[in-house]
PDB file of N, CA and C in Angstrom:
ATOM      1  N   UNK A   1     -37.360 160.784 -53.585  1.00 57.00           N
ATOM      2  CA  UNK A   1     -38.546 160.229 -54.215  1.00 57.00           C
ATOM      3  C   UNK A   1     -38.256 159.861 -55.667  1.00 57.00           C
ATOM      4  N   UNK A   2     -37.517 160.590 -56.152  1.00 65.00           N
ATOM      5  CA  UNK A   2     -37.485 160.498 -57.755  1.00 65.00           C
ATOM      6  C   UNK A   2     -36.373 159.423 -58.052  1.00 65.00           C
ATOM      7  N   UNK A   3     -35.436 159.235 -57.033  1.00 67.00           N
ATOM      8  CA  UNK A   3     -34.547 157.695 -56.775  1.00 67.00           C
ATOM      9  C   UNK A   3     -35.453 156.559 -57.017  1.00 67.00           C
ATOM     10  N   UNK A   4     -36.478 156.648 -56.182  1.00 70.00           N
ATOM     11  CA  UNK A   4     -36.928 155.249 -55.959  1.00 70.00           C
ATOM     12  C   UNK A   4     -37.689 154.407 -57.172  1.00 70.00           C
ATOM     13  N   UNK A   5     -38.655 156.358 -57.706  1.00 70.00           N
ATOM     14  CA  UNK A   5     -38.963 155.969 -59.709  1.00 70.00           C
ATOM     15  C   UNK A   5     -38.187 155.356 -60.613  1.00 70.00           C
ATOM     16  N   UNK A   6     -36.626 155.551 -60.143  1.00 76.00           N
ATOM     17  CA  UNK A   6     -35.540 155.925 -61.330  1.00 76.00           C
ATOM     18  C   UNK A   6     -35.044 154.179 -60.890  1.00 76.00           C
ATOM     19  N   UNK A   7     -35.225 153.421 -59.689  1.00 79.00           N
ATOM     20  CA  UNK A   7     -35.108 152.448 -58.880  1.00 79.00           C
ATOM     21  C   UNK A   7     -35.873 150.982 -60.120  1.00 79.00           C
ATOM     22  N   UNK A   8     -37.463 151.406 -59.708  1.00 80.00           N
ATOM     23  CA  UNK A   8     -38.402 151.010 -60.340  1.00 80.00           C
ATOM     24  C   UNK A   8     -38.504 150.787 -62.107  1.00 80.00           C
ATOM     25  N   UNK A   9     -37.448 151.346 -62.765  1.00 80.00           N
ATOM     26  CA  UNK A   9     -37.777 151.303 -64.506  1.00 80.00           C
ATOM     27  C   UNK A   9     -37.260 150.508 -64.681  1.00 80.00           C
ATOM     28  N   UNK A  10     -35.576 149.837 -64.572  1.00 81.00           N
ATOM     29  CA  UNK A  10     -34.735 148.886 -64.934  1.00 81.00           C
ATOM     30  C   UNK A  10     -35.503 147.137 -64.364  1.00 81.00           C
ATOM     31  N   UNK A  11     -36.115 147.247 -63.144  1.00 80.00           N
ATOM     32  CA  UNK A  11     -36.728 146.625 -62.714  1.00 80.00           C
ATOM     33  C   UNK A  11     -37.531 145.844 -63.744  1.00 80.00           C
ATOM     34  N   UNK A  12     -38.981 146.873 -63.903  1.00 78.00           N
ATOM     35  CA  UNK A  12     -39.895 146.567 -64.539  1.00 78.00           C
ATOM     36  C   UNK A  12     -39.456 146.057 -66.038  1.00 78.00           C
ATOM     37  N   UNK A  13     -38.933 146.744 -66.810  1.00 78.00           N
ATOM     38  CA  UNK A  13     -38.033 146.224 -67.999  1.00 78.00           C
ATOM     39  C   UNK A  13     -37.767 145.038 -68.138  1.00 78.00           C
ATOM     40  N   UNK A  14     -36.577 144.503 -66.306  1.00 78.00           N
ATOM     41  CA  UNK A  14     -36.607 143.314 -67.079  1.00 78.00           C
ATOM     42  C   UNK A  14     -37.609 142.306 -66.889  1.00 78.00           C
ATOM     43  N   UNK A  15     -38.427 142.219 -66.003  1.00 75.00           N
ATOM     44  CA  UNK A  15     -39.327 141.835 -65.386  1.00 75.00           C
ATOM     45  C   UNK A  15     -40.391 141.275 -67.032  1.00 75.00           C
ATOM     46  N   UNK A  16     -40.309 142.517 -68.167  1.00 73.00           N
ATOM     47  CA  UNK A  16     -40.730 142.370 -69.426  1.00 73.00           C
ATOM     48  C   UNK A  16     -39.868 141.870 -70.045  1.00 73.00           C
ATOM     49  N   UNK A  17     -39.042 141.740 -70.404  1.00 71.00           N
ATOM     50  CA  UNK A  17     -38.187 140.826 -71.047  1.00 71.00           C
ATOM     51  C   UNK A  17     -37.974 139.456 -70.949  1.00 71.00           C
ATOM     52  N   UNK A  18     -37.700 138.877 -69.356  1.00 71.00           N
ATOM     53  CA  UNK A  18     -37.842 137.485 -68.907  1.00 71.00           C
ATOM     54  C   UNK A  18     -39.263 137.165 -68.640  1.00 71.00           C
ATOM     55  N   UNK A  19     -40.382 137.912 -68.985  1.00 70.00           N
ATOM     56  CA  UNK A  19     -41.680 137.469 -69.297  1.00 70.00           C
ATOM     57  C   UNK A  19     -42.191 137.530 -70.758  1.00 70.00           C
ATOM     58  N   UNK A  20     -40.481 138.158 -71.368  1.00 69.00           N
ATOM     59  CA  UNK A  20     -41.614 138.325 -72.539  1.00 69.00           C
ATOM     60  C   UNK A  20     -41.389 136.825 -73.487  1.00 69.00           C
ATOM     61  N   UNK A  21     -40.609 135.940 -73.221  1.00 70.00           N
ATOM     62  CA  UNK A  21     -40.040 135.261 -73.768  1.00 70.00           C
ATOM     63  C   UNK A  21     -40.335 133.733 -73.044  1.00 70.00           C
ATOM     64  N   UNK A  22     -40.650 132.445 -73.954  1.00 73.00           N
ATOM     65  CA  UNK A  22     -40.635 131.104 -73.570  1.00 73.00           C
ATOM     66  C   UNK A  22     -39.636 130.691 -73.844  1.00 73.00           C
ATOM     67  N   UNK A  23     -39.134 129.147 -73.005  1.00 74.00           N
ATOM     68  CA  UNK A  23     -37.938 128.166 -73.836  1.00 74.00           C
ATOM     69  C   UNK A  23     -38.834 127.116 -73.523  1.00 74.00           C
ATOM     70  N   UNK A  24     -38.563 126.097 -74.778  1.00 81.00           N
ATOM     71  CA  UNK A  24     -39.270 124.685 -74.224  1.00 81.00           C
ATOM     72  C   UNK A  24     -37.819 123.981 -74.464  1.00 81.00           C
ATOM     73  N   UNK A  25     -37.667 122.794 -73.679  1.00 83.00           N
ATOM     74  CA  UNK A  25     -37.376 121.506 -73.668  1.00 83.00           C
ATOM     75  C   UNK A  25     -37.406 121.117 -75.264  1.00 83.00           C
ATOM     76  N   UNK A  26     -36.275 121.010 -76.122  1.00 89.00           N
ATOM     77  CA  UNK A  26     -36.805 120.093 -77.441  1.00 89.00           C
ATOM     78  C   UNK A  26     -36.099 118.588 -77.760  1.00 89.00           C
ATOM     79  N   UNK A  27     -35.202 118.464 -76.612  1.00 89.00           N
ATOM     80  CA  UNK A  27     -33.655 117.550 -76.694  1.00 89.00           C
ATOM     81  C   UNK A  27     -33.268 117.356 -75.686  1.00 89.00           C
ATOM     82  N   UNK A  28     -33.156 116.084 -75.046  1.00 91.00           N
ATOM     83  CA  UNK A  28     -32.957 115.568 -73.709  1.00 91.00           C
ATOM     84  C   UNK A  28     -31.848 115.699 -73.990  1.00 91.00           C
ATOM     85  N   UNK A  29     -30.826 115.957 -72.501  1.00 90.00           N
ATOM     86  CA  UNK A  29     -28.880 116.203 -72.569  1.00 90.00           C
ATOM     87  C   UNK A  29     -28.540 114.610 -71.897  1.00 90.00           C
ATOM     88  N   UNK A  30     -27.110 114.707 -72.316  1.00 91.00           N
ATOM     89  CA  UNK A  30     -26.600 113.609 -72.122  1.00 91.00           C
ATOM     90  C   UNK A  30     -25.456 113.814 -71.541  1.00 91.00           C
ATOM     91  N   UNK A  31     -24.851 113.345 -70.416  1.00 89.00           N
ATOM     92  CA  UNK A  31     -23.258 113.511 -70.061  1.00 89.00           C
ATOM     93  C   UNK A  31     -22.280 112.675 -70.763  1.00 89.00           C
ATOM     94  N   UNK A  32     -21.260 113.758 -70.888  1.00 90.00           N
ATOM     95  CA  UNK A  32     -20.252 112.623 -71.646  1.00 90.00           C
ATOM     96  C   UNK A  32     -19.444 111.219 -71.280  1.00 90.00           C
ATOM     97  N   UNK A  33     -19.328 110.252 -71.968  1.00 91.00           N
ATOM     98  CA  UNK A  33     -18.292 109.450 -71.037  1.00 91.00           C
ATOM     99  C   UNK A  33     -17.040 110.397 -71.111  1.00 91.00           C
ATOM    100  N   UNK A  34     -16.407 109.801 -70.086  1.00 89.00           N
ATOM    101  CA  UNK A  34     -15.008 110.307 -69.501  1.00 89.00           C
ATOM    102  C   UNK A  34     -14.121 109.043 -68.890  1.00 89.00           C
ATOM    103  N   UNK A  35     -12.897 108.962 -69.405  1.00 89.00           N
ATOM    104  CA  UNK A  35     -11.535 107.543 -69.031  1.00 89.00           C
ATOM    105  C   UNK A  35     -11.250 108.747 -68.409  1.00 89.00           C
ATOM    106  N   UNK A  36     -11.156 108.687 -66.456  1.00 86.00           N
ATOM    107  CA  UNK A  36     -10.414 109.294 -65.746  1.00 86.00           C
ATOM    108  C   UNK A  36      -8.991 108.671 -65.356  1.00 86.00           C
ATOM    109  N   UNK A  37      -7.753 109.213 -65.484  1.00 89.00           N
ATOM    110  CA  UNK A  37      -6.388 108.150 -64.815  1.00 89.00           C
ATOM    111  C   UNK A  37      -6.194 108.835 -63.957  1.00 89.00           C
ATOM    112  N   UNK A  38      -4.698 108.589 -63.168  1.00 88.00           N
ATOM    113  CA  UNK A  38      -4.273 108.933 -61.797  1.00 88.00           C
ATOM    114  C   UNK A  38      -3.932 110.643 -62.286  1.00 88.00           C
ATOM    115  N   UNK A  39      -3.455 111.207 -61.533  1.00 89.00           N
ATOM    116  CA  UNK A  39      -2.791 112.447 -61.959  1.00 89.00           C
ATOM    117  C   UNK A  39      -2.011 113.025 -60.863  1.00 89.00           C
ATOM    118  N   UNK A  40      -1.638 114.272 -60.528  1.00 89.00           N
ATOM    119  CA  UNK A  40      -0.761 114.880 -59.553  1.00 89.00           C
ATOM    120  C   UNK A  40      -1.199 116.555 -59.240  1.00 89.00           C
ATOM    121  N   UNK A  41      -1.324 116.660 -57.916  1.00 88.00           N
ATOM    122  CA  UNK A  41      -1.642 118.399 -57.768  1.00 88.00           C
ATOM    123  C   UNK A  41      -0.579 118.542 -57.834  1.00 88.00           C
ATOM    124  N   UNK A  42      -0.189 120.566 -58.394  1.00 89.00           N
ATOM    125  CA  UNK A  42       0.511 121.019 -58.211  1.00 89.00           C
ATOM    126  C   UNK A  42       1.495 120.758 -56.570  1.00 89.00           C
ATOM    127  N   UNK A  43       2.485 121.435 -57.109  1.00 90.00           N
ATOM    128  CA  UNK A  43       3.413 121.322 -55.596  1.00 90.00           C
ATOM    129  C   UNK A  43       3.719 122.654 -55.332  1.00 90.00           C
ATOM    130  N   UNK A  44       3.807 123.306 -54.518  1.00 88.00           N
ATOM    131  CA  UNK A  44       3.846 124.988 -54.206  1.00 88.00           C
ATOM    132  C   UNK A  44       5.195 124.867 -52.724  1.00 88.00           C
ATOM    133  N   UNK A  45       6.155 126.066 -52.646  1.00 88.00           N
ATOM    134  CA  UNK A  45       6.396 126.426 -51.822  1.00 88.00           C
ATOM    135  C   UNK A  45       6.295 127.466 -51.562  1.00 88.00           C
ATOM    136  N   UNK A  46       5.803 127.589 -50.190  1.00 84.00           N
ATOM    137  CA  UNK A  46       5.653 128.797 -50.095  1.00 84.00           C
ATOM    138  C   UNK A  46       6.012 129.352 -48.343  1.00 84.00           C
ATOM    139  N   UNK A  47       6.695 130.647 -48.728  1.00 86.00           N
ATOM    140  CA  UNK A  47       7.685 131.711 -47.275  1.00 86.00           C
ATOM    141  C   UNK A  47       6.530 132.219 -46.927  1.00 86.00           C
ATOM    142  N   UNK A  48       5.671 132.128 -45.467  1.00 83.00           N
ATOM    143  CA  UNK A  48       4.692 132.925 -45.101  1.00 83.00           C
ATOM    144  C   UNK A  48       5.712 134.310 -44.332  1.00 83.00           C
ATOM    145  N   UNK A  49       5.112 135.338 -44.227  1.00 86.00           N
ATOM    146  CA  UNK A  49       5.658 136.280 -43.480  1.00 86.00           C
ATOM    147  C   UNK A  49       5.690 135.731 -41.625  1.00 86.00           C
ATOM    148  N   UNK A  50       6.464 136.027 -41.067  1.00 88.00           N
ATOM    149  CA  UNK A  50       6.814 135.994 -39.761  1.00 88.00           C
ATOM    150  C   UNK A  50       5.516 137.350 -38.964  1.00 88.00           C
ATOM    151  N   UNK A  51       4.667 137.220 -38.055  1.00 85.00           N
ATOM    152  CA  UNK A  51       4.192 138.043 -37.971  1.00 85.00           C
ATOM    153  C   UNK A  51       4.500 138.250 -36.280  1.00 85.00           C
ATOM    154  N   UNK A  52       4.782 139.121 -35.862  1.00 89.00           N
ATOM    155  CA  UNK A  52       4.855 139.066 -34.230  1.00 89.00           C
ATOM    156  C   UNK A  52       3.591 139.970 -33.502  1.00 89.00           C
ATOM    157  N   UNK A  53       2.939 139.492 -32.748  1.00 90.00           N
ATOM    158  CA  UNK A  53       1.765 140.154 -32.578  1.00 90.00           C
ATOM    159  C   UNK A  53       1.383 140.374 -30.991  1.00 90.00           C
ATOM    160  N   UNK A  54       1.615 141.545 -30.688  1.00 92.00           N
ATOM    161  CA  UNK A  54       1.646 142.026 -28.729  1.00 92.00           C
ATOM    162  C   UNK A  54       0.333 143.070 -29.058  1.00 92.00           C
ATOM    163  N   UNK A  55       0.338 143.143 -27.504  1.00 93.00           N
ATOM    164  CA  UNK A  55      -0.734 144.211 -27.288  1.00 93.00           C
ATOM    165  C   UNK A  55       0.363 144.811 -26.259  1.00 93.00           C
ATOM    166  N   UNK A  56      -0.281 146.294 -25.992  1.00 92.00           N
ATOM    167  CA  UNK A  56      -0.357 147.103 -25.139  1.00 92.00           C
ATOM    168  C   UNK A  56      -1.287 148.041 -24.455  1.00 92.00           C
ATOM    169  N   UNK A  57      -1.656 148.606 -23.589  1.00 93.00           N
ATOM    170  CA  UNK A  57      -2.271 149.300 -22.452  1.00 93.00           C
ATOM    171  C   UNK A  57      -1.899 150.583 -22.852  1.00 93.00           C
ATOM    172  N   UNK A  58      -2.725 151.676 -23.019  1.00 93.00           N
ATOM    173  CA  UNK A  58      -2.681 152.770 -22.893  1.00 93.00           C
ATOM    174  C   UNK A  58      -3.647 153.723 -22.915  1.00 93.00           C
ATOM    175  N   UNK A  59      -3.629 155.071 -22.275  1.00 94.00           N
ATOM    176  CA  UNK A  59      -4.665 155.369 -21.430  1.00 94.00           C
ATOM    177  C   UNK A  59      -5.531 156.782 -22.599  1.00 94.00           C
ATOM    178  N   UNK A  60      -6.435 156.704 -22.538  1.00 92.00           N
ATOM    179  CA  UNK A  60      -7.242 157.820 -23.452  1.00 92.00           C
ATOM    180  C   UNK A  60      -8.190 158.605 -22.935  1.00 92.00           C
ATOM    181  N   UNK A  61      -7.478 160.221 -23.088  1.00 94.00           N
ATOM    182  CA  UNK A  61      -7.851 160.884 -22.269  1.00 94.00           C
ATOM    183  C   UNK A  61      -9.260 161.625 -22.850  1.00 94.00           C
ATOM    184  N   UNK A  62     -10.704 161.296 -22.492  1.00 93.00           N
ATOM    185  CA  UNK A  62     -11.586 162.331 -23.330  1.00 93.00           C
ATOM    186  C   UNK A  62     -12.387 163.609 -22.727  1.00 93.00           C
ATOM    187  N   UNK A  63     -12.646 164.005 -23.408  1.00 93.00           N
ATOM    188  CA  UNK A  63     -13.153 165.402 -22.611  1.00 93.00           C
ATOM    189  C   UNK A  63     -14.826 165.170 -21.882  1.00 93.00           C
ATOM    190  N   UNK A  64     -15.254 165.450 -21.069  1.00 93.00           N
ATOM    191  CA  UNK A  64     -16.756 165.669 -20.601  1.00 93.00           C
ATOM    192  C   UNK A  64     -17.932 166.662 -21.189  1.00 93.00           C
ATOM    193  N   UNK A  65     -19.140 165.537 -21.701  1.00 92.00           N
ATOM    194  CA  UNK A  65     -19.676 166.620 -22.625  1.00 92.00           C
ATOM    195  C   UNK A  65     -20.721 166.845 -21.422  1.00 92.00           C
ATOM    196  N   UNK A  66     -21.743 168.045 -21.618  1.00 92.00           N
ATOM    197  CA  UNK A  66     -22.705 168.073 -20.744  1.00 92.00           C
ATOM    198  C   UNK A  66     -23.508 168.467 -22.294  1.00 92.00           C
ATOM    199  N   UNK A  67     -24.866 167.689 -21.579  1.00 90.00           N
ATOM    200  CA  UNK A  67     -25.675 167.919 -22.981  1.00 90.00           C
ATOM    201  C   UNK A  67     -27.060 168.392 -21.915  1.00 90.00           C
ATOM    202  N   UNK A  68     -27.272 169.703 -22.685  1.00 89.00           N
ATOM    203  CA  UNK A  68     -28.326 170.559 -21.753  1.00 89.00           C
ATOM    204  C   UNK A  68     -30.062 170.573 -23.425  1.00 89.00           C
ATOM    205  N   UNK A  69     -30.918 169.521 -23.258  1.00 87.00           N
ATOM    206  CA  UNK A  69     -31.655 170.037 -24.154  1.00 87.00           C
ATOM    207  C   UNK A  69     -32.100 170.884 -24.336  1.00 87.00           C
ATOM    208  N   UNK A  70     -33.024 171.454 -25.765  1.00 86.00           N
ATOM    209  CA  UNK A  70     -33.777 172.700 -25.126  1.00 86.00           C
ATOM    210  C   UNK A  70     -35.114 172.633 -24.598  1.00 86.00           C
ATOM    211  N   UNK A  71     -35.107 174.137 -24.163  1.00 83.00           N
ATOM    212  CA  UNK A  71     -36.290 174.080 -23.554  1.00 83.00           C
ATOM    213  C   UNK A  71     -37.877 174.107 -24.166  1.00 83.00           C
ATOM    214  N   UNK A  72     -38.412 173.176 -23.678  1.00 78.00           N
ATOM    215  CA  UNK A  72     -40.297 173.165 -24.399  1.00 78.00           C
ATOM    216  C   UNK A  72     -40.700 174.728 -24.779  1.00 78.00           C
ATOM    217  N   UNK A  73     -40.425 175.699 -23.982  1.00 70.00           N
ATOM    218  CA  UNK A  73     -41.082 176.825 -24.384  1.00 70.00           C
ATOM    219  C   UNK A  73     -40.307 177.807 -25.468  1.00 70.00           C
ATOM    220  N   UNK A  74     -40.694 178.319 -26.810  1.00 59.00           N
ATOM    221  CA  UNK A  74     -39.966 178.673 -27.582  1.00 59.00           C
ATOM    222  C   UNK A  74     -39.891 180.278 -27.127  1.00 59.00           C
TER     223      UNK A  74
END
């Protein structure tokens, strides 16, 4: 119970903080021009590991539970 209080404070906090505060709009943005030219990605080589990957069959032996509930009368 006292988790879920302790849950609830950081919450509410900020909940006051990003309410406690306005922004207006004062200055429309502008994107920059940009001269894009050709260019080149990197070149990488790269050794992957060899992976060899089988299955096999094998047998698992488990024990038998018997599950006896209890009884209604104490």
């Amino acid at each position: 119970m006292r988790a879920k209080r302790l849950f609830w404070v950081p919450v509410l906090a900020a909940g006051l903080v990003i309410g406690g505060c306005t922004a207006e709009q004062t200055q429309e943005g502008e994107a920059p021009d940009v001269d894009v030219e050709g260019g080149q990605l990197p070149k990488y080589d790269v050794d992957a590991a060899d992976v060899d990957v089988t299955t096999d069959t094998q047998t698992v032996i488990t024990p038998d539970v018997e599950v006896t509930p209890p009884s209604e009368n104490p």
